[in-house]
PDB file of C-alpha atoms in Angstrom:
ATOM      1  CA  UNK A   1     267.466 -12.533  55.675  1.00  0.00           C
ATOM      2  CA  UNK A   2     267.049  -8.896  55.981  1.00  0.00           C
ATOM      3  CA  UNK A   3     264.829  -8.219  53.853  1.00  0.00           C
ATOM      4  CA  UNK A   4     262.565 -11.414  55.441  1.00  0.00           C
ATOM      5  CA  UNK A   5     262.919  -9.766  58.079  1.00  0.00           C
ATOM      6  CA  UNK A   6     261.972  -6.429  57.883  1.00  0.00           C
ATOM      7  CA  UNK A   7     258.798  -6.952  55.430  1.00  0.00           C
ATOM      8  CA  UNK A   8     257.616  -9.764  58.897  1.00  0.00           C
ATOM      9  CA  UNK A   9     258.212  -6.763  60.715  1.00  0.00           C
ATOM     10  CA  UNK A  10     256.330  -4.018  58.368  1.00  0.00           C
ATOM     11  CA  UNK A  11     252.847  -6.767  58.139  1.00  0.00           C
ATOM     12  CA  UNK A  12     253.202  -6.150  61.485  1.00  0.00           C
ATOM     13  CA  UNK A  13     253.555  -2.377  62.139  1.00  0.00           C
ATOM     14  CA  UNK A  14     250.641  -2.689  60.030  1.00  0.00           C
ATOM     15  CA  UNK A  15     248.687  -5.580  62.113  1.00  0.00           C
ATOM     16  CA  UNK A  16     248.745  -8.296  60.007  1.00  0.00           C
ATOM     17  CA  UNK A  17     251.031 -10.615  61.630  1.00  0.00           C
ATOM     18  CA  UNK A  18     252.560 -10.825  64.947  1.00  0.00           C
ATOM     19  CA  UNK A  19     255.136 -10.784  67.357  1.00  0.00           C
ATOM     20  CA  UNK A  20     255.185 -15.198  67.082  1.00  0.00           C
ATOM     21  CA  UNK A  21     254.678 -14.684  63.650  1.00  0.00           C
ATOM     22  CA  UNK A  22     258.063 -12.618  63.205  1.00  0.00           C
ATOM     23  CA  UNK A  23     260.080 -14.830  65.838  1.00  0.00           C
ATOM     24  CA  UNK A  24     258.645 -17.798  63.401  1.00  0.00           C
ATOM     25  CA  UNK A  25     259.306 -16.185  59.770  1.00  0.00           C
ATOM     26  CA  UNK A  26     262.630 -14.882  60.492  1.00  0.00           C
ATOM     27  CA  UNK A  27     264.404 -18.164  62.907  1.00  0.00           C
ATOM     28  CA  UNK A  28     262.826 -20.518  60.196  1.00  0.00           C
ATOM     29  CA  UNK A  29     264.645 -19.080  57.490  1.00  0.00           C
ATOM     30  CA  UNK A  30     267.912 -19.322  59.420  1.00  0.00           C
ATOM     31  CA  UNK A  31     266.978 -22.853  58.404  1.00  0.00           C
ATOM     32  CA  UNK A  32     266.711 -22.824  55.742  1.00  0.00           C
ATOM     33  CA  UNK A  33     269.913 -21.832  55.757  1.00  0.00           C
ATOM     34  CA  UNK A  34     271.350 -24.263  56.730  1.00  0.00           C
ATOM     35  CA  UNK A  35     269.818 -26.442  54.846  1.00  0.00           C
ATOM     36  CA  UNK A  36     271.247 -24.818  51.819  1.00  0.00           C
ATOM     37  CA  UNK A  37     274.768 -23.765  52.892  1.00  0.00           C
ATOM     38  CA  UNK A  38     274.571 -27.688  53.374  1.00  0.00           C
ATOM     39  CA  UNK A  39     273.685 -28.762  49.643  1.00  0.00           C
ATOM     40  CA  UNK A  40     276.224 -26.206  49.116  1.00  0.00           C
ATOM     41  CA  UNK A  41     278.536 -28.156  51.611  1.00  0.00           C
ATOM     42  CA  UNK A  42     279.112 -31.133  48.535  1.00  0.00           C
ATOM     43  CA  UNK A  43     279.250 -29.335  45.382  1.00  0.00           C
ATOM     44  CA  UNK A  44     283.306 -27.875  46.248  1.00  0.00           C
ATOM     45  CA  UNK A  45     286.760 -28.754  45.156  1.00  0.00           C
ATOM     46  CA  UNK A  46     287.577 -31.038  47.769  1.00  0.00           C
ATOM     47  CA  UNK A  47     292.128 -32.210  47.463  1.00  0.00           C
ATOM     48  CA  UNK A  48     291.398 -36.686  48.805  1.00  0.00           C
ATOM     49  CA  UNK A  49     288.261 -39.456  48.112  1.00  0.00           C
ATOM     50  CA  UNK A  50     288.141 -38.454  52.130  1.00  0.00           C
ATOM     51  CA  UNK A  51     287.822 -34.469  52.357  1.00  0.00           C
ATOM     52  CA  UNK A  52     284.816 -36.010  49.570  1.00  0.00           C
ATOM     53  CA  UNK A  53     283.431 -37.881  51.627  1.00  0.00           C
ATOM     54  CA  UNK A  54     283.761 -35.580  54.783  1.00  0.00           C
ATOM     55  CA  UNK A  55     281.149 -32.953  52.598  1.00  0.00           C
ATOM     56  CA  UNK A  56     279.284 -35.387  51.681  1.00  0.00           C
ATOM     57  CA  UNK A  57     278.036 -36.112  55.028  1.00  0.00           C
ATOM     58  CA  UNK A  58     278.337 -32.847  56.337  1.00  0.00           C
ATOM     59  CA  UNK A  59     275.851 -31.890  54.072  1.00  0.00           C
ATOM     60  CA  UNK A  60     273.326 -34.724  53.958  1.00  0.00           C
ATOM     61  CA  UNK A  61     273.732 -33.794  58.291  1.00  0.00           C
ATOM     62  CA  UNK A  62     272.874 -30.401  56.966  1.00  0.00           C
ATOM     63  CA  UNK A  63     270.468 -29.872  55.054  1.00  0.00           C
ATOM     64  CA  UNK A  64     268.697 -32.193  57.470  1.00  0.00           C
ATOM     65  CA  UNK A  65     269.649 -30.334  60.644  1.00  0.00           C
ATOM     66  CA  UNK A  66     268.351 -27.074  58.690  1.00  0.00           C
ATOM     67  CA  UNK A  67     265.179 -29.073  57.634  1.00  0.00           C
ATOM     68  CA  UNK A  68     263.945 -30.128  61.301  1.00  0.00           C
ATOM     69  CA  UNK A  69     264.970 -26.836  62.997  1.00  0.00           C
ATOM     70  CA  UNK A  70     262.804 -24.723  60.148  1.00  0.00           C
ATOM     71  CA  UNK A  71     259.775 -27.368  60.704  1.00  0.00           C
ATOM     72  CA  UNK A  72     260.160 -26.977  64.122  1.00  0.00           C
ATOM     73  CA  UNK A  73     259.809 -22.966  64.776  1.00  0.00           C
ATOM     74  CA  UNK A  74     256.799 -23.410  62.342  1.00  0.00           C
ATOM     75  CA  UNK A  75     255.654 -26.183  64.046  1.00  0.00           C
ATOM     76  CA  UNK A  76     256.821 -26.841  67.688  1.00  0.00           C
ATOM     77  CA  UNK A  77     255.365 -24.218  70.511  1.00  0.00           C
ATOM     78  CA  UNK A  78     257.742 -21.860  70.624  1.00  0.00           C
ATOM     79  CA  UNK A  79     259.746 -23.320  73.835  1.00  0.00           C
ATOM     80  CA  UNK A  80     260.151 -26.761  72.703  1.00  0.00           C
ATOM     81  CA  UNK A  81     261.257 -25.053  68.850  1.00  0.00           C
ATOM     82  CA  UNK A  82     264.442 -23.298  70.808  1.00  0.00           C
ATOM     83  CA  UNK A  83     265.498 -26.487  73.039  1.00  0.00           C
ATOM     84  CA  UNK A  84     264.692 -28.665  69.652  1.00  0.00           C
ATOM     85  CA  UNK A  85     266.046 -26.978  67.637  1.00  0.00           C
ATOM     86  CA  UNK A  86     269.241 -25.622  68.838  1.00  0.00           C
ATOM     87  CA  UNK A  87     269.980 -29.975  69.567  1.00  0.00           C
ATOM     88  CA  UNK A  88     269.336 -30.784  66.440  1.00  0.00           C
ATOM     89  CA  UNK A  89     271.339 -28.927  64.681  1.00  0.00           C
ATOM     90  CA  UNK A  90     274.135 -29.178  67.578  1.00  0.00           C
ATOM     91  CA  UNK A  91     273.624 -33.149  66.698  1.00  0.00           C
ATOM     92  CA  UNK A  92     273.952 -32.593  63.650  1.00  0.00           C
ATOM     93  CA  UNK A  93     277.621 -31.227  63.690  1.00  0.00           C
ATOM     94  CA  UNK A  94     278.677 -34.405  66.413  1.00  0.00           C
ATOM     95  CA  UNK A  95     277.457 -36.768  64.086  1.00  0.00           C
ATOM     96  CA  UNK A  96     279.916 -34.871  61.406  1.00  0.00           C
ATOM     97  CA  UNK A  97     282.573 -34.526  63.275  1.00  0.00           C
ATOM     98  CA  UNK A  98     282.261 -37.668  64.659  1.00  0.00           C
ATOM     99  CA  UNK A  99     282.333 -38.975  61.182  1.00  0.00           C
ATOM    100  CA  UNK A 100     285.558 -36.767  61.208  1.00  0.00           C
ATOM    101  CA  UNK A 101     286.789 -38.788  63.523  1.00  0.00           C
ATOM    102  CA  UNK A 102     285.906 -42.323  62.251  1.00  0.00           C
ATOM    103  CA  UNK A 103     287.504 -41.308  59.152  1.00  0.00           C
ATOM    104  CA  UNK A 104     291.164 -40.194  60.582  1.00  0.00           C
ATOM    105  CA  UNK A 105     290.959 -44.084  62.713  1.00  0.00           C
ATOM    106  CA  UNK A 106     290.403 -45.956  59.776  1.00  0.00           C
ATOM    107  CA  UNK A 107     292.771 -44.762  57.507  1.00  0.00           C
ATOM    108  CA  UNK A 108     295.639 -44.726  60.574  1.00  0.00           C
ATOM    109  CA  UNK A 109     295.102 -48.522  61.065  1.00  0.00           C
ATOM    110  CA  UNK A 110     295.022 -49.248  57.782  1.00  0.00           C
ATOM    111  CA  UNK A 111     298.479 -47.042  57.288  1.00  0.00           C
ATOM    112  CA  UNK A 112     299.820 -49.060  60.380  1.00  0.00           C
ATOM    113  CA  UNK A 113     298.870 -52.600  58.450  1.00  0.00           C
TER     114      UNK A 113
END
């Protein structure tokens, strides 16, 4: 990440790319990091089946939101990429939280029977 930022800054100083391209490269790389973390999440050891379900869902939501975030930063106008990109990542986090709460409610309902 740091090497990308330094390389893009060096290229901008030499006149090869403009400031918007530097911004798009560096911020878009954040989306790729989110996707990478999402890809790693289901591979961690989880103590229960419920925890494994949550890590799989969280992994998918992080991968998808990270890739959409990167795509927005590559192709969309910068003001739109800021608002929609933030919304997409927040939606992925909210979806994961909602899934956790749903599994918790389902487990409590089954325990109460």
